[in-house]
Amino acid sequence: MDRKRAAIAATAALAPAAWGTTYLVTTQLLPEGRPLLLAALRALPAGLLLLLIGRRLPRGRWWGRAAVLGTLNIGLFFPLMFVGAYRLPGGVAATLGAIQPLLVAGLSIGVLGVRPGRRSLLAGLVGVGGVALLVLKSGARLDGVGIAAMVAGIALMATGTVLIRRWGRPEGATLLDLTAWQLLAGSILLVPLAALVEGAPPALSGTNLAGFAYLGLFGTALGYVLWFRGIERLGAGPASFLGLINPVVATVGGLVVLGQTLTGWQRLGLLLALGALLVGQAPSRPAAAPVAEADRAVAASPDRVVAASPDRVVATSTDLAAVPQPAPARAAEAALATQPVART
């Protein structure tokens, strides 16, 4: 991995690292039994802050796309994760979260036309095993509702991750704008739902406010900007492997706070999880099917590339070089290499 790609991966990994503290913050600092309220108060202030910074609203079809992405990544994902945090031990929740790279790999085949290699699939399985060794404890309590919530939440976020890679972002919009749109779209669902289901919010203590401020600023506003940047620059598959940092930070942080040490099995799990994360950073290979409509324009005529919609994510020239192509496609590849017209 070159230095530029490594730097992008390192900054994107700060997001799941911050998310690794969510379980501890939720159980120690936030009100109990209010997953919808917690989700709404985490998303809404962060979305408003980013919107004030970017001061840009969606246009055209991006109103609908922002609504879809906000529902998947925020409106449904947040409360499901809080339900899992309430009802499951942290180790069980983290192990279930480790299946995300495998889900992203499967979805990428149909949505992005990207075929995961055997190495990526093996890394995904090793990552789940490593996380399990690191965080699972014998006799861990398994709650059916908590497990269902975690699996559903991870599946929704995996879908959102793939769609972000598929759609990219519109011309002139920044990652702050894209993040703000999703947070606010999710809040539009969360705020009335929280009021309807959970009633009026309780009086918040200073400890509660500190927990919300931490989750909103670092775990949400900054975290999601870095996460979406990683998806855009690295690809959906490699970015999803960065999520393995989450349980590593959660476990190691907890051990540091409690003054404990890792067992032999936990050390092995840590090495396996980090190894899977590094192996998973290799770019996936494009399948025979094109990634988006703009790819068909590239293959058909180099002259049509300029007319491709700027908010579509298409295969890069490196991806195209990995696939045997007829002469017209090679000509299109050369044209694409000399005049970048789409964001990857």
Short mmCIF file of C-alpha atoms in Angstrom, two decimals:
data_model
loop_
_atom_site.label_atom_id
_atom_site.label_comp_id
_atom_site.label_asym_id
_atom_site.label_seq_id
_atom_site.Cartn_x
_atom_site.Cartn_y
_atom_site.Cartn_z
CA MET A 1 0.00 0.00 0.00
CA ASP A 2 1.46 3.39 -1.02
CA ARG A 3 1.91 6.19 1.51
CA LYS A 4 -1.05 8.25 0.30
CA ARG A 5 -3.44 5.31 0.55
CA ALA A 6 -2.00 4.35 3.94
CA ALA A 7 -2.55 7.90 5.24
CA ILE A 8 -6.18 7.87 4.06
CA ALA A 9 -6.73 4.49 5.72
CA ALA A 10 -5.14 5.71 8.95
CA THR A 11 -7.38 8.77 9.17
CA ALA A 12 -10.50 6.78 8.22
CA ALA A 13 -9.65 4.28 10.95
CA LEU A 14 -10.06 7.07 13.52
CA ALA A 15 -13.84 6.77 12.99
CA PRO A 16 -14.26 3.13 14.10
CA ALA A 17 -11.66 3.81 16.81
CA ALA A 18 -13.97 6.50 18.21
CA TRP A 19 -16.96 4.20 17.77
CA GLY A 20 -15.11 1.61 19.85
CA THR A 21 -15.78 3.79 22.89
CA THR A 22 -19.53 4.03 22.23
CA TYR A 23 -20.41 0.97 24.30
CA LEU A 24 -18.55 2.30 27.35
CA VAL A 25 -19.99 5.81 26.96
CA THR A 26 -23.52 4.45 26.49
CA THR A 27 -23.48 2.27 29.57
CA GLN A 28 -21.63 4.69 31.83
CA LEU A 29 -22.66 8.22 30.80
CA LEU A 30 -26.01 8.14 28.98
CA PRO A 31 -29.63 7.61 30.16
CA GLU A 32 -30.75 3.99 30.27
CA GLY A 33 -33.51 2.45 28.18
CA ARG A 34 -33.84 5.30 25.64
CA PRO A 35 -32.20 4.07 22.41
CA LEU A 36 -34.26 6.33 20.12
CA LEU A 37 -33.57 9.40 22.23
CA LEU A 38 -29.86 8.60 22.33
CA ALA A 39 -29.78 8.13 18.57
CA ALA A 40 -31.64 11.40 17.93
CA LEU A 41 -29.46 13.46 20.29
CA ARG A 42 -26.35 11.96 18.74
CA ALA A 43 -27.37 12.72 15.15
CA LEU A 44 -29.32 15.99 15.17
CA PRO A 45 -26.79 18.38 16.80
CA ALA A 46 -23.93 16.95 14.73
CA GLY A 47 -25.94 17.31 11.50
CA LEU A 48 -26.89 20.92 12.28
CA LEU A 49 -23.28 21.79 13.09
CA LEU A 50 -21.98 20.38 9.80
CA LEU A 51 -24.78 22.05 7.84
CA LEU A 52 -23.85 25.42 9.38
CA ILE A 53 -20.25 24.85 8.32
CA GLY A 54 -21.00 23.70 4.77
CA ARG A 55 -24.18 25.75 4.16
CA ARG A 56 -25.22 23.62 1.19
CA LEU A 57 -28.44 21.68 0.64
CA PRO A 58 -28.98 18.72 -1.70
CA ARG A 59 -30.23 19.34 -5.22
CA GLY A 60 -32.33 17.28 -7.60
CA ARG A 61 -32.19 13.53 -7.06
CA TRP A 62 -29.78 14.00 -4.14
CA TRP A 63 -32.75 14.82 -1.90
CA GLY A 64 -33.90 11.24 -2.37
CA ARG A 65 -30.40 9.77 -2.16
CA ALA A 66 -29.65 11.67 1.04
CA ALA A 67 -32.91 10.37 2.51
CA VAL A 68 -32.00 6.76 1.64
CA LEU A 69 -28.45 7.03 2.96
CA GLY A 70 -29.56 8.88 6.08
CA THR A 71 -32.17 6.24 6.85
CA LEU A 72 -29.70 3.37 6.39
CA ASN A 73 -26.59 4.84 8.02
CA ILE A 74 -28.23 6.96 10.73
CA GLY A 75 -32.01 6.73 11.17
CA LEU A 76 -32.16 2.94 11.53
CA PHE A 77 -28.54 2.07 12.30
CA PHE A 78 -28.13 4.28 15.37
CA PRO A 79 -31.10 3.01 17.41
CA LEU A 80 -30.40 -0.61 16.48
CA MET A 81 -26.81 -0.21 17.72
CA PHE A 82 -28.00 1.29 20.98
CA VAL A 83 -30.44 -1.60 21.44
CA GLY A 84 -27.54 -3.99 20.92
CA ALA A 85 -25.39 -2.04 23.38
CA TYR A 86 -28.14 -2.19 26.02
CA ARG A 87 -28.95 -5.88 25.64
CA LEU A 88 -25.64 -7.56 24.73
CA PRO A 89 -22.22 -7.79 26.33
CA GLY A 90 -19.69 -5.66 24.47
CA GLY A 91 -17.81 -8.72 23.23
CA VAL A 92 -20.87 -10.26 21.59
CA ALA A 93 -21.83 -6.96 19.95
CA ALA A 94 -18.29 -6.45 18.64
CA THR A 95 -18.09 -9.96 17.21
CA LEU A 96 -21.36 -9.49 15.34
CA GLY A 97 -20.10 -6.14 14.04
CA ALA A 98 -17.05 -7.86 12.57
CA ILE A 99 -19.20 -9.52 9.89
CA GLN A 100 -19.58 -6.19 8.07
CA PRO A 101 -16.66 -6.76 5.61
CA LEU A 102 -18.27 -10.02 4.50
CA LEU A 103 -21.65 -8.34 3.99
CA VAL A 104 -20.05 -5.48 2.04
CA ALA A 105 -18.21 -8.00 -0.13
CA GLY A 106 -21.44 -9.77 -1.01
CA LEU A 107 -23.36 -6.56 -1.74
CA SER A 108 -20.52 -5.15 -3.84
CA ILE A 109 -20.88 -7.91 -6.39
CA GLY A 110 -24.37 -6.87 -7.43
CA VAL A 111 -24.28 -3.13 -6.70
CA LEU A 112 -20.74 -2.15 -7.68
CA GLY A 113 -19.80 -4.96 -10.03
CA VAL A 114 -16.76 -5.61 -7.82
CA ARG A 115 -15.76 -9.22 -7.24
CA PRO A 116 -14.04 -9.83 -3.88
CA GLY A 117 -10.95 -12.00 -4.18
CA ARG A 118 -10.36 -15.10 -2.12
CA ARG A 119 -7.85 -13.17 -0.06
CA SER A 120 -10.47 -10.61 0.97
CA LEU A 121 -13.03 -13.27 1.84
CA LEU A 122 -10.47 -15.21 3.87
CA ALA A 123 -9.43 -11.99 5.61
CA GLY A 124 -13.06 -11.34 6.48
CA LEU A 125 -13.44 -14.75 8.09
CA VAL A 126 -10.14 -14.40 9.93
CA GLY A 127 -11.25 -10.98 11.15
CA VAL A 128 -14.43 -12.41 12.67
CA GLY A 129 -12.42 -15.19 14.34
CA GLY A 130 -9.82 -12.77 15.65
CA VAL A 131 -12.43 -10.45 17.12
CA ALA A 132 -14.20 -13.40 18.73
CA LEU A 133 -10.96 -14.54 20.40
CA LEU A 134 -10.23 -11.00 21.52
CA VAL A 135 -13.55 -10.04 23.04
CA LEU A 136 -15.79 -13.07 23.66
CA LYS A 137 -15.88 -14.49 27.15
CA SER A 138 -17.10 -17.88 28.25
CA GLY A 139 -20.68 -17.76 29.43
CA ALA A 140 -21.40 -14.55 27.52
CA ARG A 141 -25.12 -13.75 27.71
CA LEU A 142 -26.91 -14.06 24.36
CA ASP A 143 -30.08 -12.02 23.97
CA GLY A 144 -32.21 -12.75 20.90
CA VAL A 145 -33.50 -9.19 20.49
CA GLY A 146 -30.03 -7.73 20.93
CA ILE A 147 -28.51 -10.10 18.37
CA ALA A 148 -31.29 -9.38 15.85
CA ALA A 149 -30.82 -5.63 16.34
CA MET A 150 -27.05 -5.82 15.86
CA VAL A 151 -27.23 -7.99 12.75
CA ALA A 152 -29.93 -5.79 11.20
CA GLY A 153 -27.95 -2.64 11.99
CA ILE A 154 -24.73 -4.00 10.52
CA ALA A 155 -26.57 -5.13 7.38
CA LEU A 156 -28.13 -1.68 6.94
CA MET A 157 -24.80 0.09 7.36
CA ALA A 158 -23.14 -2.32 4.93
CA THR A 159 -25.82 -1.43 2.38
CA GLY A 160 -25.29 2.28 3.02
CA THR A 161 -21.52 1.85 2.64
CA VAL A 162 -21.92 0.23 -0.76
CA LEU A 163 -24.43 2.85 -1.94
CA ILE A 164 -22.10 5.70 -0.92
CA ARG A 165 -19.40 4.14 -3.08
CA ARG A 166 -21.91 3.65 -5.89
CA TRP A 167 -23.31 7.19 -5.89
CA GLY A 168 -20.27 9.19 -4.81
CA ARG A 169 -21.26 12.80 -4.14
CA PRO A 170 -22.66 15.56 -6.34
CA GLU A 171 -20.56 18.16 -8.09
CA GLY A 172 -19.46 20.91 -5.71
CA ALA A 173 -20.53 19.13 -2.53
CA THR A 174 -17.98 18.35 0.17
CA LEU A 175 -17.82 15.39 2.50
CA LEU A 176 -19.07 17.68 5.28
CA ASP A 177 -22.15 18.39 3.16
CA LEU A 178 -22.76 14.71 2.44
CA THR A 179 -22.38 13.85 6.12
CA ALA A 180 -24.69 16.67 7.23
CA TRP A 181 -27.41 15.59 4.79
CA GLN A 182 -27.37 12.04 6.10
CA LEU A 183 -27.35 13.02 9.76
CA LEU A 184 -30.27 15.40 9.29
CA ALA A 185 -32.20 12.92 7.11
CA GLY A 186 -31.78 10.33 9.84
CA SER A 187 -32.83 12.86 12.48
CA ILE A 188 -36.07 13.59 10.62
CA LEU A 189 -36.94 9.93 11.22
CA LEU A 190 -35.52 9.66 14.73
CA VAL A 191 -36.90 12.76 16.47
CA PRO A 192 -40.65 12.12 15.98
CA LEU A 193 -40.17 8.38 16.46
CA ALA A 194 -38.39 8.94 19.77
CA ALA A 195 -41.16 11.30 20.95
CA LEU A 196 -43.89 8.86 19.91
CA VAL A 197 -42.35 5.67 21.29
CA GLU A 198 -40.37 6.87 24.32
CA GLY A 199 -42.23 10.04 25.27
CA ALA A 200 -40.75 13.26 26.58
CA PRO A 201 -37.01 13.15 27.28
CA PRO A 202 -35.88 12.99 30.89
CA ALA A 203 -33.90 15.74 32.58
CA LEU A 204 -30.28 15.36 31.47
CA SER A 205 -27.47 15.51 33.98
CA GLY A 206 -24.07 17.04 33.38
CA THR A 207 -22.70 13.53 32.87
CA ASN A 208 -25.35 12.83 30.23
CA LEU A 209 -24.54 16.06 28.40
CA ALA A 210 -20.83 15.27 28.44
CA GLY A 211 -21.52 11.85 26.95
CA PHE A 212 -23.72 13.30 24.20
CA ALA A 213 -21.13 16.00 23.42
CA TYR A 214 -18.41 13.39 23.03
CA LEU A 215 -20.50 11.11 20.82
CA GLY A 216 -21.85 13.99 18.76
CA LEU A 217 -18.59 15.81 18.07
CA PHE A 218 -16.01 13.03 17.85
CA GLY A 219 -17.99 9.86 17.28
CA THR A 220 -20.44 11.39 14.81
CA ALA A 221 -19.56 14.73 13.19
CA LEU A 222 -15.83 14.12 12.80
CA GLY A 223 -16.07 10.33 12.74
CA TYR A 224 -18.53 10.09 9.85
CA VAL A 225 -16.72 12.69 7.73
CA LEU A 226 -13.53 10.62 8.00
CA TRP A 227 -15.45 7.37 7.43
CA PHE A 228 -17.17 8.58 4.26
CA ARG A 229 -13.83 9.94 3.01
CA GLY A 230 -12.37 6.47 3.49
CA ILE A 231 -15.18 4.83 1.54
CA GLU A 232 -14.77 7.35 -1.29
CA ARG A 233 -10.99 7.07 -1.56
CA LEU A 234 -10.34 3.45 -0.60
CA GLY A 235 -13.46 1.65 -1.80
CA ALA A 236 -16.30 0.03 0.10
CA GLY A 237 -14.53 -3.28 0.75
CA PRO A 238 -11.20 -2.00 2.10
CA ALA A 239 -12.94 0.66 4.19
CA SER A 240 -15.22 -1.91 5.80
CA PHE A 241 -12.19 -3.81 7.13
CA LEU A 242 -11.18 -0.71 9.08
CA GLY A 243 -14.20 -1.40 11.27
CA LEU A 244 -12.15 -4.16 12.93
CA ILE A 245 -10.39 -1.35 14.81
CA ASN A 246 -13.63 -0.85 16.75
CA PRO A 247 -13.47 -3.96 18.98
CA VAL A 248 -9.70 -3.66 19.31
CA VAL A 249 -9.99 -0.15 20.75
CA ALA A 250 -12.96 -1.14 22.91
CA THR A 251 -11.10 -4.10 24.42
CA VAL A 252 -7.68 -2.53 24.85
CA GLY A 253 -9.20 0.68 26.23
CA GLY A 254 -11.22 -1.27 28.76
CA LEU A 255 -8.17 -3.24 29.84
CA VAL A 256 -6.12 -0.06 30.30
CA VAL A 257 -8.86 1.54 32.40
CA LEU A 258 -9.19 -1.57 34.55
CA GLY A 259 -5.44 -2.21 34.75
CA GLN A 260 -5.74 -5.73 33.28
CA THR A 261 -3.62 -7.56 30.71
CA LEU A 262 -4.43 -9.59 27.61
CA THR A 263 -4.51 -13.37 27.82
CA GLY A 264 -2.68 -15.52 25.30
CA TRP A 265 -5.87 -16.15 23.31
CA GLN A 266 -6.67 -12.44 23.31
CA ARG A 267 -3.19 -11.63 21.97
CA LEU A 268 -3.73 -14.14 19.18
CA GLY A 269 -7.13 -12.60 18.42
CA LEU A 270 -5.60 -9.12 18.35
CA LEU A 271 -2.94 -10.21 15.85
CA LEU A 272 -5.52 -11.97 13.66
CA ALA A 273 -7.86 -8.96 13.65
CA LEU A 274 -5.08 -6.50 12.78
CA GLY A 275 -3.69 -8.87 10.14
CA ALA A 276 -7.13 -9.18 8.53
CA LEU A 277 -7.48 -5.39 8.56
CA LEU A 278 -4.17 -4.95 6.70
CA VAL A 279 -4.86 -7.71 4.18
CA GLY A 280 -8.32 -6.29 3.55
CA GLN A 281 -6.89 -2.98 2.34
CA ALA A 282 -6.03 -4.49 -1.05
CA PRO A 283 -8.39 -3.05 -3.71
CA SER A 284 -11.07 -5.44 -4.95
CA ARG A 285 -11.12 -6.53 -8.57
CA PRO A 286 -13.90 -5.33 -10.88
CA ALA A 287 -16.24 -8.07 -12.06
CA ALA A 288 -17.33 -8.48 -15.65
CA ALA A 289 -20.35 -6.26 -15.07
CA PRO A 290 -19.71 -2.48 -15.11
CA VAL A 291 -19.86 -0.47 -11.91
CA ALA A 292 -22.27 2.17 -13.16
CA GLU A 293 -23.93 3.53 -16.27
CA ALA A 294 -20.97 5.84 -16.80
CA ASP A 295 -18.76 2.76 -17.29
CA ARG A 296 -20.87 1.73 -20.28
CA ALA A 297 -20.23 5.15 -21.74
CA VAL A 298 -16.48 4.62 -21.28
CA ALA A 299 -16.54 1.26 -23.03
CA ALA A 300 -18.76 2.48 -25.86
CA SER A 301 -17.09 5.75 -26.79
CA PRO A 302 -14.34 7.88 -25.24
CA ASP A 303 -16.19 10.98 -26.45
CA ARG A 304 -19.11 10.20 -24.14
CA VAL A 305 -16.94 10.13 -21.02
CA VAL A 306 -17.10 13.91 -20.67
CA ALA A 307 -20.88 13.73 -20.56
CA ALA A 308 -20.90 11.21 -17.72
CA SER A 309 -22.71 12.37 -14.62
CA PRO A 310 -20.17 13.76 -12.11
CA ASP A 311 -21.86 12.21 -9.12
CA ARG A 312 -21.44 8.63 -10.30
CA VAL A 313 -18.62 6.44 -9.07
CA VAL A 314 -16.96 4.53 -11.88
CA ALA A 315 -14.06 2.15 -12.13
CA THR A 316 -10.65 3.81 -12.10
CA SER A 317 -8.12 3.36 -14.87
CA THR A 318 -6.25 0.97 -12.54
CA ASP A 319 -9.38 -1.15 -12.20
CA LEU A 320 -9.94 -1.18 -15.95
CA ALA A 321 -6.37 -2.28 -16.58
CA ALA A 322 -6.97 -5.40 -14.53
CA VAL A 323 -9.61 -6.70 -16.97
CA PRO A 324 -8.89 -8.00 -20.48
CA GLN A 325 -10.44 -5.49 -22.86
CA PRO A 326 -11.02 -5.17 -26.59
CA ALA A 327 -9.31 -2.41 -28.53
CA PRO A 328 -12.10 0.20 -28.18
CA ALA A 329 -12.09 -0.26 -24.41
CA ARG A 330 -8.30 0.15 -24.29
CA ALA A 331 -8.67 3.38 -26.20
CA ALA A 332 -11.28 4.54 -23.73
CA GLU A 333 -8.93 3.63 -20.89
CA ALA A 334 -6.21 5.81 -22.36
CA ALA A 335 -8.62 8.72 -22.67
CA LEU A 336 -9.77 8.23 -19.10
CA ALA A 337 -6.18 8.20 -17.80
CA THR A 338 -5.43 11.57 -19.41
CA GLN A 339 -8.62 13.42 -18.40
CA PRO A 340 -10.08 12.42 -14.99
CA VAL A 341 -13.78 13.04 -15.15
CA ALA A 342 -15.29 10.96 -12.34
CA ARG A 343 -14.59 10.73 -8.66
CA THR A 344 -13.43 7.39 -7.23
#
